[in-house]
Coordinates of C-alpha atoms in Angstrom, one line a residue:
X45 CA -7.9 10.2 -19.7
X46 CA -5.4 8.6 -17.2
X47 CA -7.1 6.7 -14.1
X48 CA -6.5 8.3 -10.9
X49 CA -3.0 7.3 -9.0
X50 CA -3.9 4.7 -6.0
X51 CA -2.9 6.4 -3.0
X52 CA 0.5 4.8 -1.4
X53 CA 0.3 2.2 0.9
X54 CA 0.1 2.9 4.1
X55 CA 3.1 0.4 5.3
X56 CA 5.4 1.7 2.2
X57 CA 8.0 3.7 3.3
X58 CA 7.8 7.8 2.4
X59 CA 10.9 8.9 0.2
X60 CA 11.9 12.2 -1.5
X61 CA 11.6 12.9 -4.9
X62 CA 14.0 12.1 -7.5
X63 CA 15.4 15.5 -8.5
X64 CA 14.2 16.5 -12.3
X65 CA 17.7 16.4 -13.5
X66 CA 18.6 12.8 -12.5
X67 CA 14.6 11.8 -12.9
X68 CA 15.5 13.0 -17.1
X69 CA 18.3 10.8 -17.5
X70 CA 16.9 8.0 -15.5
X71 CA 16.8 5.6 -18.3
X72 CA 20.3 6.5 -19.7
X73 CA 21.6 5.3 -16.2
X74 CA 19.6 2.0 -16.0
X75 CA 21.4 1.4 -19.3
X76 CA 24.6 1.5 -17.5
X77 CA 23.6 -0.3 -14.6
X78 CA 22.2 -3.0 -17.0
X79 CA 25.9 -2.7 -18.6
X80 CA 27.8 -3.1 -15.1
X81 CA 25.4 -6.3 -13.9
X82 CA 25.8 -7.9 -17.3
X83 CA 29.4 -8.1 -17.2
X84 CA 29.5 -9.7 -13.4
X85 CA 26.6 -12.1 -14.2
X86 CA 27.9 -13.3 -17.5
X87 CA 31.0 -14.1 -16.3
X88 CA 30.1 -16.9 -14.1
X89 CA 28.3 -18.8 -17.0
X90 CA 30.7 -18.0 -19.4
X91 CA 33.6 -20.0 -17.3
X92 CA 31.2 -23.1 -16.8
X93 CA 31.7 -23.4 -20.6
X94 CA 35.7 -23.2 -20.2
X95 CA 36.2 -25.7 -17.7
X96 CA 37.5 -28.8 -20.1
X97 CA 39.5 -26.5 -22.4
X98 CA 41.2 -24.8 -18.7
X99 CA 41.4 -28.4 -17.7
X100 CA 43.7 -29.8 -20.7
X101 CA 47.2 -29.4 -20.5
X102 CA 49.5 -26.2 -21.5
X103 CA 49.6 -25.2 -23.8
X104 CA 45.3 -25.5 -24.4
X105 CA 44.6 -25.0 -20.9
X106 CA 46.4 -25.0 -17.3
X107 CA 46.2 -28.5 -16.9
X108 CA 43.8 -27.8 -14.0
X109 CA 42.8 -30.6 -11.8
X110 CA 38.4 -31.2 -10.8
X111 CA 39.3 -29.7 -7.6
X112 CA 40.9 -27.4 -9.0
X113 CA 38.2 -26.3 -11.4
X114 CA 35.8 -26.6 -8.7
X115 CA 37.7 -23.6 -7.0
X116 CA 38.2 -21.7 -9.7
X117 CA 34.5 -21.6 -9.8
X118 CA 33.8 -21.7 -5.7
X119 CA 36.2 -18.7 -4.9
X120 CA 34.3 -16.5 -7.1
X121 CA 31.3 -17.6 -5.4
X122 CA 32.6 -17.6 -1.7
X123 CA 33.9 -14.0 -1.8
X124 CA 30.6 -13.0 -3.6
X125 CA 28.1 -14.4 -1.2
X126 CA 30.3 -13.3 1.9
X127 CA 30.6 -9.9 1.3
X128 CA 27.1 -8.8 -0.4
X129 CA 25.9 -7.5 2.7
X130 CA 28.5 -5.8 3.9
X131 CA 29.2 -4.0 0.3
X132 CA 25.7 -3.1 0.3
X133 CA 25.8 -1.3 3.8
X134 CA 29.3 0.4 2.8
X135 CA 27.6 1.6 -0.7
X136 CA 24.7 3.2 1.5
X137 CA 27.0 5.0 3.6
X138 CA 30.1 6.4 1.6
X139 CA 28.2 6.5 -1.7
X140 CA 26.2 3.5 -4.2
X141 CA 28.3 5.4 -7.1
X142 CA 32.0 4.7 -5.3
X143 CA 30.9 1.6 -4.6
X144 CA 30.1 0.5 -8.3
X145 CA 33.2 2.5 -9.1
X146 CA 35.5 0.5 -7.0
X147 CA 33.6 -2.6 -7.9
X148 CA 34.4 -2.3 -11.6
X149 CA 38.2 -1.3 -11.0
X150 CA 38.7 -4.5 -9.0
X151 CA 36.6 -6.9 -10.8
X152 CA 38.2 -5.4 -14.8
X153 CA 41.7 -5.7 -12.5
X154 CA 41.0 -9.2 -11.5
X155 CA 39.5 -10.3 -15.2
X156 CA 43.1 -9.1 -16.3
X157 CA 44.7 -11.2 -14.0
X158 CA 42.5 -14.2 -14.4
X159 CA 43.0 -14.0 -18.5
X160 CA 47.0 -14.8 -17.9
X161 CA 47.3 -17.1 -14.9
X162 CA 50.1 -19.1 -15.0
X163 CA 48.7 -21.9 -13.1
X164 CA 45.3 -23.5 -11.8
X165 CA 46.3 -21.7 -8.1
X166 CA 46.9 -18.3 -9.9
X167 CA 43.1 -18.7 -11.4
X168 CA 41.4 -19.3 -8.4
X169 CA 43.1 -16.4 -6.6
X170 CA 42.3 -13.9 -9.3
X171 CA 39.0 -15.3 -9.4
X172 CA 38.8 -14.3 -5.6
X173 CA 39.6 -11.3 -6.6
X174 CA 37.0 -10.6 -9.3
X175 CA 34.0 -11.9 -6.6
X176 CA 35.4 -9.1 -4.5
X177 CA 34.5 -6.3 -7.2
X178 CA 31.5 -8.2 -8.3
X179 CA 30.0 -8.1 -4.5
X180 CA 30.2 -4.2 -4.7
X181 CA 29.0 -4.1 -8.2
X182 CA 25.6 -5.8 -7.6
X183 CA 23.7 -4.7 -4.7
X184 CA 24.8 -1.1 -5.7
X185 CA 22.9 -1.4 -9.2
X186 CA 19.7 -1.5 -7.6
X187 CA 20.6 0.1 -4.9
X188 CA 21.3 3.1 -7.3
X189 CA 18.2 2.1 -9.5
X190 CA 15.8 2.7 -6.4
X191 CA 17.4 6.2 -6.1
X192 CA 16.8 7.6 -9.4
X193 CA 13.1 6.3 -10.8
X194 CA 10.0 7.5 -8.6
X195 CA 8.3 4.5 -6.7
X196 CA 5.6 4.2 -9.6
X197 CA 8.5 3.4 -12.4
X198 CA 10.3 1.2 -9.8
X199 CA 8.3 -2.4 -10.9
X200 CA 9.3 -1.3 -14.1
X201 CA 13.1 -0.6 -13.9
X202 CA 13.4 -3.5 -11.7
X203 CA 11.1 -5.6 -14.6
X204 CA 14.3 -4.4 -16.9
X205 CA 17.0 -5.1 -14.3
X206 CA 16.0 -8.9 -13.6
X207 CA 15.4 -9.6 -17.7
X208 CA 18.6 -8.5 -17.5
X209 CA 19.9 -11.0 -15.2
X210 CA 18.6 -13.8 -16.8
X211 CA 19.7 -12.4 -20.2
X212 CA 23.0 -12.6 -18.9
X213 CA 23.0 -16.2 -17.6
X214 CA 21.6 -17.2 -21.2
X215 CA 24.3 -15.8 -23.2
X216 CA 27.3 -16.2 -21.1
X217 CA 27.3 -20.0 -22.3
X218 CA 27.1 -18.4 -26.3
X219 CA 29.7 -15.9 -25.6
X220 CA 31.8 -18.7 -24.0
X221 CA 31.7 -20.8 -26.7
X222 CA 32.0 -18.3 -29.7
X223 CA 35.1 -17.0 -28.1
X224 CA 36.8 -20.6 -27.1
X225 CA 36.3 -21.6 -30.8
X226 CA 38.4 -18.4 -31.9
X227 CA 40.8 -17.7 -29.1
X228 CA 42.6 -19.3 -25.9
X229 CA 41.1 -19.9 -22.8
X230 CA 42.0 -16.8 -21.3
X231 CA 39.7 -14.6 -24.1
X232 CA 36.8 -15.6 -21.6
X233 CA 38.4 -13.0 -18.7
X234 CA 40.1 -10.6 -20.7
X235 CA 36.8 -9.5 -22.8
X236 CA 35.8 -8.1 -19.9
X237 CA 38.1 -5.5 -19.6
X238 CA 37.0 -3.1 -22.7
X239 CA 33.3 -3.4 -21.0
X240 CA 34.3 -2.1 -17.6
X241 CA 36.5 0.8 -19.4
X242 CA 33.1 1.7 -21.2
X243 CA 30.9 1.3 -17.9
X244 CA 33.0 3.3 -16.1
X245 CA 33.7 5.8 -18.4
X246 CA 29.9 6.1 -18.7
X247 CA 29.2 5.7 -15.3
X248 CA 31.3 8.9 -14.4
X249 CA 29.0 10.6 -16.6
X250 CA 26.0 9.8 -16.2
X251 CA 25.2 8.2 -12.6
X252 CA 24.4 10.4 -9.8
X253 CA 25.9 10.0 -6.4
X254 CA 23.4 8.7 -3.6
X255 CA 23.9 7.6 0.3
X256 CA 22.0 7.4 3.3
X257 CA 21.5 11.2 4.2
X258 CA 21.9 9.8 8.5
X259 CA 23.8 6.0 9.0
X260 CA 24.8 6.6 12.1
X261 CA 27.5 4.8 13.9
X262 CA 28.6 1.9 11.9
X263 CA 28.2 -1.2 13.3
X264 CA 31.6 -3.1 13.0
X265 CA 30.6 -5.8 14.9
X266 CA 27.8 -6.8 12.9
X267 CA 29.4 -6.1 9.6
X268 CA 32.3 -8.3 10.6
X269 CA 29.6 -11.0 12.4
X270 CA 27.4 -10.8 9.1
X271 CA 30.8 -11.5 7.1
X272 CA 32.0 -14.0 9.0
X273 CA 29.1 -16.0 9.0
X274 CA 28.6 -15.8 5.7
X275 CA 31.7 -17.3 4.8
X276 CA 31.7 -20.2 6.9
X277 CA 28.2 -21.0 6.0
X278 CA 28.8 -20.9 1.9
X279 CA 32.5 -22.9 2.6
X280 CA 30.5 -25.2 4.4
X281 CA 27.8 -25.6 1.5
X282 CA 30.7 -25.8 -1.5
X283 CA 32.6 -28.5 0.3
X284 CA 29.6 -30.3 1.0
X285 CA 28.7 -30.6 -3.1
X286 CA 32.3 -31.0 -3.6
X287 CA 32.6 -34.3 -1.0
X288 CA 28.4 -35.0 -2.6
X289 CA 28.2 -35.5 1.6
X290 CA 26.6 -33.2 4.4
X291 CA 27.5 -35.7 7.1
X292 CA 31.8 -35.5 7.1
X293 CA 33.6 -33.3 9.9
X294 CA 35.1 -31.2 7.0
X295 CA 31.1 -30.1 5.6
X296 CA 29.4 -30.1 9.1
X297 CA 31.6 -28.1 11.4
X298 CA 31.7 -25.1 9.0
X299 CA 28.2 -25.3 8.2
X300 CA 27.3 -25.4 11.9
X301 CA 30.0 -22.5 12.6
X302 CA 28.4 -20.4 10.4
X303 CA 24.6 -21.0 11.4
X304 CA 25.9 -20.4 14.7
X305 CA 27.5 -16.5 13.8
X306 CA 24.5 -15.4 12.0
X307 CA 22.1 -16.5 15.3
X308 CA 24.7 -14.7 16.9
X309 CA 24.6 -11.6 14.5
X310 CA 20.2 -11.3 14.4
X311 CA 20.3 -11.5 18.5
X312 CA 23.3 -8.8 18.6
X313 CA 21.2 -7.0 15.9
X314 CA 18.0 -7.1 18.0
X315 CA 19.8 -5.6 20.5
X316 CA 22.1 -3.0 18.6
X317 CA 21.0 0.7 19.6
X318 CA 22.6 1.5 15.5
X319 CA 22.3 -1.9 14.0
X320 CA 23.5 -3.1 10.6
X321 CA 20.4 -4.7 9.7
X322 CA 17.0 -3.7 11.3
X323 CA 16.0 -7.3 11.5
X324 CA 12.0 -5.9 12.5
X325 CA 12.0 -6.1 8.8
X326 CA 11.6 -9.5 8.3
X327 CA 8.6 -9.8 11.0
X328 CA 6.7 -8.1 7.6
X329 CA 5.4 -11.5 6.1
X330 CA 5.7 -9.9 2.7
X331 CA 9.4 -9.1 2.6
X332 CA 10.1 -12.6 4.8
X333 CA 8.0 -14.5 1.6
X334 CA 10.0 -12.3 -0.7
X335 CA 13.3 -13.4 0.7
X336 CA 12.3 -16.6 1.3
X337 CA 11.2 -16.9 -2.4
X338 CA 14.4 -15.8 -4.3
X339 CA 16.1 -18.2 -2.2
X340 CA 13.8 -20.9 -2.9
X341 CA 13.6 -20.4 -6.6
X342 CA 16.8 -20.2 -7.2
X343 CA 17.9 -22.9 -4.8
X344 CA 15.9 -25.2 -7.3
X345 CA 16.7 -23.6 -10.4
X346 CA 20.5 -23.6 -9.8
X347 CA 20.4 -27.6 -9.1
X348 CA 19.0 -27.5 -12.6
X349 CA 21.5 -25.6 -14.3
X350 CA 24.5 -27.8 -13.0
X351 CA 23.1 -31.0 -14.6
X352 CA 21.6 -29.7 -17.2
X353 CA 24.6 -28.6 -18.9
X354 CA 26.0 -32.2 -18.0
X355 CA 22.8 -33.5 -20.0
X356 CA 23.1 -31.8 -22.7
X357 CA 26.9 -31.7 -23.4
X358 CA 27.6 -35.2 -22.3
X359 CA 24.8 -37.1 -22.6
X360 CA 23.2 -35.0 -26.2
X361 CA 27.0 -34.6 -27.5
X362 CA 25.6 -31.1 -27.5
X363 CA 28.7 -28.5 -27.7
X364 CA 29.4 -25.3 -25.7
X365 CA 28.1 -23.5 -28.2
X366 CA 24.7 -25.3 -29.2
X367 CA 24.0 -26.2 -25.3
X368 CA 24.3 -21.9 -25.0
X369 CA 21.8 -21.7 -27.9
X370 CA 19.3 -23.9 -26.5
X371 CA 19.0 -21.8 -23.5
X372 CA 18.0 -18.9 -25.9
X373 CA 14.4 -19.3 -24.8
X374 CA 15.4 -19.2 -21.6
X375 CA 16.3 -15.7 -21.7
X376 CA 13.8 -14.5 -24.6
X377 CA 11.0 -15.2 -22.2
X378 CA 13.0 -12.9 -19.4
X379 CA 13.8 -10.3 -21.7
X380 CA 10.0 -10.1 -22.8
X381 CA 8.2 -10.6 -20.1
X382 CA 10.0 -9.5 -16.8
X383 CA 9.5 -5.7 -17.8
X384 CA 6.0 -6.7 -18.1
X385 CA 5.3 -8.3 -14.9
X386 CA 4.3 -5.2 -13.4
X387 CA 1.2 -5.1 -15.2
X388 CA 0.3 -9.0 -14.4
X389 CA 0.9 -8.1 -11.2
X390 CA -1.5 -4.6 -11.3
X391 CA -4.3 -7.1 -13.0
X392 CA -4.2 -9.9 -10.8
X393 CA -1.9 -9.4 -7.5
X394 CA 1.8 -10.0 -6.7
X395 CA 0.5 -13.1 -5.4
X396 CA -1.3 -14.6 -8.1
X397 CA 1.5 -13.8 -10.5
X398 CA 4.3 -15.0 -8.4
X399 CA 2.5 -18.0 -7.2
X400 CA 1.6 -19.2 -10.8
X401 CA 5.3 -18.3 -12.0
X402 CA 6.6 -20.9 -9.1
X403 CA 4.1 -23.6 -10.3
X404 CA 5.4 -22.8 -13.9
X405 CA 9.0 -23.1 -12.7
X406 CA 8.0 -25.9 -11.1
X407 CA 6.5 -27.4 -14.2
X408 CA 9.5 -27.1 -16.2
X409 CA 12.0 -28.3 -13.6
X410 CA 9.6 -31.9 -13.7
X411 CA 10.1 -31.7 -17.2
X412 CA 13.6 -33.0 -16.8
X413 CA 12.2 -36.2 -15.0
X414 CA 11.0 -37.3 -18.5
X415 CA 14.1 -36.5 -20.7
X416 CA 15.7 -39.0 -22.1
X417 CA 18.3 -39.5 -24.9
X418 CA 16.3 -39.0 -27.9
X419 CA 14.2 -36.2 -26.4
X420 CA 13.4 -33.7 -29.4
X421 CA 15.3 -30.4 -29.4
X422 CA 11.7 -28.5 -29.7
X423 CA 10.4 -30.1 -26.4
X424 CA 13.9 -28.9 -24.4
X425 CA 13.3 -25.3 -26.1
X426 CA 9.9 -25.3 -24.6
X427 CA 10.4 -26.3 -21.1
X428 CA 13.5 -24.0 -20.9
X429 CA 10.8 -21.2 -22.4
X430 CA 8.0 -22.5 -19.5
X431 CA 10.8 -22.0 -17.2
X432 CA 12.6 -18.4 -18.2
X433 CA 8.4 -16.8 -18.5
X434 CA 8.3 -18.1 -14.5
X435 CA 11.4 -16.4 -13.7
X436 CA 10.2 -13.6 -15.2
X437 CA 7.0 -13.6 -12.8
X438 CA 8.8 -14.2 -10.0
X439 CA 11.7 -11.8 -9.6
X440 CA 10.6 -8.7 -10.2
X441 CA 7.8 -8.8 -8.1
X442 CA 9.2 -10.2 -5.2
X443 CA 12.5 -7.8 -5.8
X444 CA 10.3 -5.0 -5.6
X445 CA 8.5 -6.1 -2.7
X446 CA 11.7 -6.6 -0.7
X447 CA 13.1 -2.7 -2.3
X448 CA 10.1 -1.2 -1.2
X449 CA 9.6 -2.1 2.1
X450 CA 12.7 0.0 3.2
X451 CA 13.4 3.5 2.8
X452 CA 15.3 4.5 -0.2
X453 CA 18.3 5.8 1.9
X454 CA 18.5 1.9 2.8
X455 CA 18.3 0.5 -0.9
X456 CA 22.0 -0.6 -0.7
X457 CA 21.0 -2.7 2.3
X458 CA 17.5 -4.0 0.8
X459 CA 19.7 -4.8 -2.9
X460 CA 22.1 -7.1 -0.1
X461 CA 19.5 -8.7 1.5
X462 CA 17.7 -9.5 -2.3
X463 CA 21.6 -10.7 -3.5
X464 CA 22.7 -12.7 -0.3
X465 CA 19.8 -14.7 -0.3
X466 CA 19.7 -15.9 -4.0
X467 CA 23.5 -16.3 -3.8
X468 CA 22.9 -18.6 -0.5
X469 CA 19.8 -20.3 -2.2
X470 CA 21.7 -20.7 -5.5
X471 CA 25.0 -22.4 -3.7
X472 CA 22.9 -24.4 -1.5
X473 CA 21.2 -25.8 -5.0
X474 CA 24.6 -26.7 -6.5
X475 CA 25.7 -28.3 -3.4
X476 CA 22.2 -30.3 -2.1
X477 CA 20.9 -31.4 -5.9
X478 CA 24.6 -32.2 -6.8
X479 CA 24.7 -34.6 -4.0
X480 CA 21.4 -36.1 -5.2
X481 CA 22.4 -36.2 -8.6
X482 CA 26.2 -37.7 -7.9
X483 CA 24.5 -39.9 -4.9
X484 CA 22.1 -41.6 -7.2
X485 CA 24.9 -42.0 -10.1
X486 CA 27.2 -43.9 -7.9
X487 CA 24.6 -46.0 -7.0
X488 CA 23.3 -46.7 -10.4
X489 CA 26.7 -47.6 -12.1
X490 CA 28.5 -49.4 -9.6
X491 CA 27.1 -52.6 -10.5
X492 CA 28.6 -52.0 -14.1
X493 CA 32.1 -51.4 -13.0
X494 CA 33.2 -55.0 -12.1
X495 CA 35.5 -55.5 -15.2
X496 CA 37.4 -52.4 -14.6
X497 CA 41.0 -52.9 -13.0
X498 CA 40.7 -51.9 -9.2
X499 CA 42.7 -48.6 -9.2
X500 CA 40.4 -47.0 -11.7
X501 CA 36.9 -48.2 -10.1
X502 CA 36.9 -45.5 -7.5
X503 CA 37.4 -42.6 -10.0
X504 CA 34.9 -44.1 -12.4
X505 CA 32.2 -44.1 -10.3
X506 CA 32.4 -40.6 -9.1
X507 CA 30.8 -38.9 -12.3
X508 CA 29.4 -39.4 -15.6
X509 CA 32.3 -37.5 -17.0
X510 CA 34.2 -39.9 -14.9
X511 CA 33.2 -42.7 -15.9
X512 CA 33.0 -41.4 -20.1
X513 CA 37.0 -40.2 -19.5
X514 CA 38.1 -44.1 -17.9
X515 CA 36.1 -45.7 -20.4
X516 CA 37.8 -44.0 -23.6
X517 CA 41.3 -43.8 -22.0
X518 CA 41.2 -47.8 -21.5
X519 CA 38.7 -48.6 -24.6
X520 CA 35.7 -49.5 -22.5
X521 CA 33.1 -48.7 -24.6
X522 CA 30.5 -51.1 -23.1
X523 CA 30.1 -48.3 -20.1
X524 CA 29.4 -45.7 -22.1
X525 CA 25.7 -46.9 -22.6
X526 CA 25.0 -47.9 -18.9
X527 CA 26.7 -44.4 -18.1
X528 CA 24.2 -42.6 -20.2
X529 CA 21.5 -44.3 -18.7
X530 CA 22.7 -44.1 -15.0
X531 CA 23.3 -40.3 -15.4
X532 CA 19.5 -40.2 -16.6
X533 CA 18.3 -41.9 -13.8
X534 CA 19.9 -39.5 -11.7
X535 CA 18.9 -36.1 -13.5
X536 CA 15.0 -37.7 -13.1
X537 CA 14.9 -38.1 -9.3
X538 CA 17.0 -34.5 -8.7
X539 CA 14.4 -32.8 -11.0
X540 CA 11.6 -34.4 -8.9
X541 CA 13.5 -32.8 -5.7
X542 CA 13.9 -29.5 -7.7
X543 CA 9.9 -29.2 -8.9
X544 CA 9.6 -30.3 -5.2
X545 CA 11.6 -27.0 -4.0
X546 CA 10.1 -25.1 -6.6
X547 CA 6.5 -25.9 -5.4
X548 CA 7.2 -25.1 -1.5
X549 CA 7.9 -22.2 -3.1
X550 CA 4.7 -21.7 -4.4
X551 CA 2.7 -22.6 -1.3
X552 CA 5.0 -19.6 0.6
X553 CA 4.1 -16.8 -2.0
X554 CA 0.7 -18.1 -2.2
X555 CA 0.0 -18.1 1.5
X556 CA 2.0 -14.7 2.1
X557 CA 2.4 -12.4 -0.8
X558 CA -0.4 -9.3 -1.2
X559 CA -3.4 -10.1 -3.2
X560 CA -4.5 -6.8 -5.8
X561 CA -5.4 -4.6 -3.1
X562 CA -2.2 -4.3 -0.6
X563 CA 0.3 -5.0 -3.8
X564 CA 3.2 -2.8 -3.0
X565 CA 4.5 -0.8 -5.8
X566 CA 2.1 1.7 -5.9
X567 CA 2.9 5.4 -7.4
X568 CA 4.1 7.7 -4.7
X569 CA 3.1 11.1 -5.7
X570 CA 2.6 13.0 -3.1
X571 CA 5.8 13.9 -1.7
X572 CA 7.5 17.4 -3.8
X573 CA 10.5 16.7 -6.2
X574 CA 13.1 16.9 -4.2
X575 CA 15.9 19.7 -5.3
X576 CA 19.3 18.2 -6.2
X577 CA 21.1 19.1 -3.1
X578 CA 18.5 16.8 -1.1
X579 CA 20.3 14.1 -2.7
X580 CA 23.9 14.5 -2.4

């Protein structure tokens, strides 16, 4: 016999009931979200694996420059992270379906593009382009998602969203490579487009429409404050990894400019009679730990990811394609245990679970601090397999925490929050760890650059790849050694200051989260189905 349903908690927010005809198909749909996300997630690991072959000359590559690789990645990132919020406010109020509609026509359109650039500038404005449709693709999946499955199945679509996400990281690297070894550069883009034809052609089918029933005036000022901000802020954080310096005019003044606009936007919020984002949300410390978690975790996670792939590609002599595999861990432990987190967190409390997956994170990010050249493949496997079954206990609870705090009709806005602040974290990661990482490098191998001619020494010491690409071109095989070593040097103290982050973490969703007894998530079943024309 079934145990009795808890009753709902009496902070959660009361929403309709998902009408039976779009509660039957519920599943079918999550499919094609999962189908929409994949394609915008995997693209972004995918091109990390591309970035020599785009770099070589024409008629391998465009001949791209670092900076302008760099871009190629940043622009995509820029556009992203400054228009999540304000994609996720426009999906709640003309529709979560036309936004992921418009989404996928702009990102397939800018894939299309981005597969036959003609030069390193065309990329990285195509790539603009495709961060525009992804930024309306991903807040609206789980936007959408929180409008079709009933508050009790919630923990356990969003379990299957965020497996999904980390899936996606893991393969993109696999993809990459299979397709570099078969095709040109451009194969990496243009595979996109058949999937968006599917998802949209499935998407028309089978997703239901959903908005907020009453927005109200919209609130251009804030949407354009929020934007704004946004911007400057993540400019601010790229140019400071790219110059490995927080203290130049060119880092600081953005940085500062956008701190400044979103003050600006949370005190013209706190005041707005219709605001864009009803910042009395974050005075609930369960949604601020939430936030404050993805943003931490990722922040340490991403730091991670960029050296790792230096580790084991440069350092390992790992390729693409075997670097991809070894992350296959990674994402079984997502894809098994993120839809499972939901019962963890039933057993023991959203805080136990999410606590224990940051120390685990944690653990496997001061893994790295003991790597070294000959470090066994199986020992790599298993921290990256500590580190994906953390992830797994992290996100979805946390994501459902922040999702159910608001009303449904404001899911496009909660799904924005939940993006903007692992897209912030994640930059900020990149940008803070690289500067460790490249800080520490410099230091280590200057000493060993004395017998290089002067006009090289400056572009030597900038990078392990650097330093590997001066010391074939002039024969210096003597540096390749002390490179190794000075890159390993580096990767230890940035995974100290990663576990460091991850463990901050810990302590927040330790100290904050809900033990068993005030977990949200619980079944909502008091509230009538709702007929289908409550929806529309």
């Amino acid at each position: 016999m079934p145990a009795p349903s808890p009753s709902p908690s009496p902070s959660a927010p009361v929403s309709p009931r998902v009408p039976e005809a779009v509660h039957r198909r519920r599943w079918a749909v999550l499919g094609v979200l999962m189908l929409s996300l994949l394609i915008v997630v995997l693209d972004n690991s995918i091109l990390n694996v591309a970035v020599k072959t785009i770099a070589s000359p024409a008629p391998t590559g465009l001949g791209s420059t670092q900076s302008e690789l760099e871009w190629a990645i940043n622009s995509y990132t820029l556009v992203f992270a400054g228009l999540l919020f304000a994609s996720g406010l426009l999906g709640d109020r003309f529709g979560r379906k036309k936004s992921l509609l418009f989404g996928l026509v702009v990102f397939g359109l800018g894939s299309a593009l981005a597969a036959f650039s003609g030069s390193p500038g065309e990329l990285v404005a195509h790539r603009a382009v495709m961060g525009l449709g992804a930024a309306f693709v991903m807040p609206a999946t789980l936007a959408v998602l929180m409008n079709v499955f009933e508050r009790d199945e919630q923990p356990k679509a969003i379990g299957i969203w965020a497996g999904g996400v980390g899936l996606a990281i893991a393969i993109g690297p696999i993809t990459g490579g299979v397709l570099l070894e078969h095709f040109w550069w451009g194969s990496i883009f243009l595979v996109n487009v058949p999937v968006v034809l599917i998802a949209l052609a499935l998407m028309a089918w089978l997703v239901p429409e959903s908005r907020d029933p009453a927005p109200g005036r919209i609130d251009l000022a804030g949407v354009g404050l929020s934007v704004l901000g946004l911007v400057l802020l993540v400019y601010g954080i790229i140019r400071g990894g790219e110059r490995a310096s927080f203290t130049e005019p060119g880092v600081l003044v953005p940085v500062l400019a956008g701190l400044a606009v979103l003050t600006a936007f949370v005190l013209y919020e706190r005041r707005s009679d219709h605001p864009a984002l009803d910042v009395s949300y974050f005075r609930k410390p369960v949604f601020s730990a939430a936030v404050a978690a993805i943003a931490l975790v990722f922040f340490a996670l991403m730091g991670v990811t960029f050296f790792s792939a230096f580790y084991l590609q440069s350092v390992r002599g790992y390729s693409a394609l075997d670097s991809g595999l070894l992350l296959l861990p990674l994402a079984l432990a997502q894809m098994v245990f993120a839809p499972r987190a939901r019962l963890a967190v039933a057993r023991f409390g959203a805080r136990t679970v999410c606590a224990s997956g940051m120390a685990a994170v944690a653990l496997g990010l001061g893994a790295f601090a003991f790597f070294d050249a000959d470090t066994p493949v199986w020992v790599m496997a298993l921290v990256f397999l500590v580190q994906g079954t953390g992830m797994a206990h992290i996100m979805p609870p946390v994501t459902v925490a922040i999702m159910q705090t608001l009303p449904r009709e404001k899911a496009g806005s909660g799904s924005a929050i939940n993006n903007t602040f692992r897209q912030v974290g994640g930059a900020l990661g990149v940008a803070v760890l690289g500067s460790v990482l490249s800080s520490v490098y410099r230091g280590e191998i200057e000493g060993r650059l004395g017998a290089l001619p002067a006009a090289v020494r400056t572009t030597a010491g900038e990078s392990l790849e650097a330093t590997l690409a001066v010391a074939e071109k002039l024969g210096a095989e003597e540096l390749v050694a002390p490179a190794h070593q000075a890159f390993l040097d580096a990767m230890h103290v940035t995974a100290w200051a990663s576990a460091g982050i991850a463990a901050v973490g810990a302590v927040v969703v330790a100290a904050f989260l809900p033990g068993r007894a005030a977990d949200p998530g619980v079944p909502d079943r008091a509230a009538p189905r709702a007929p289908e024309s409550a929806r529309r």
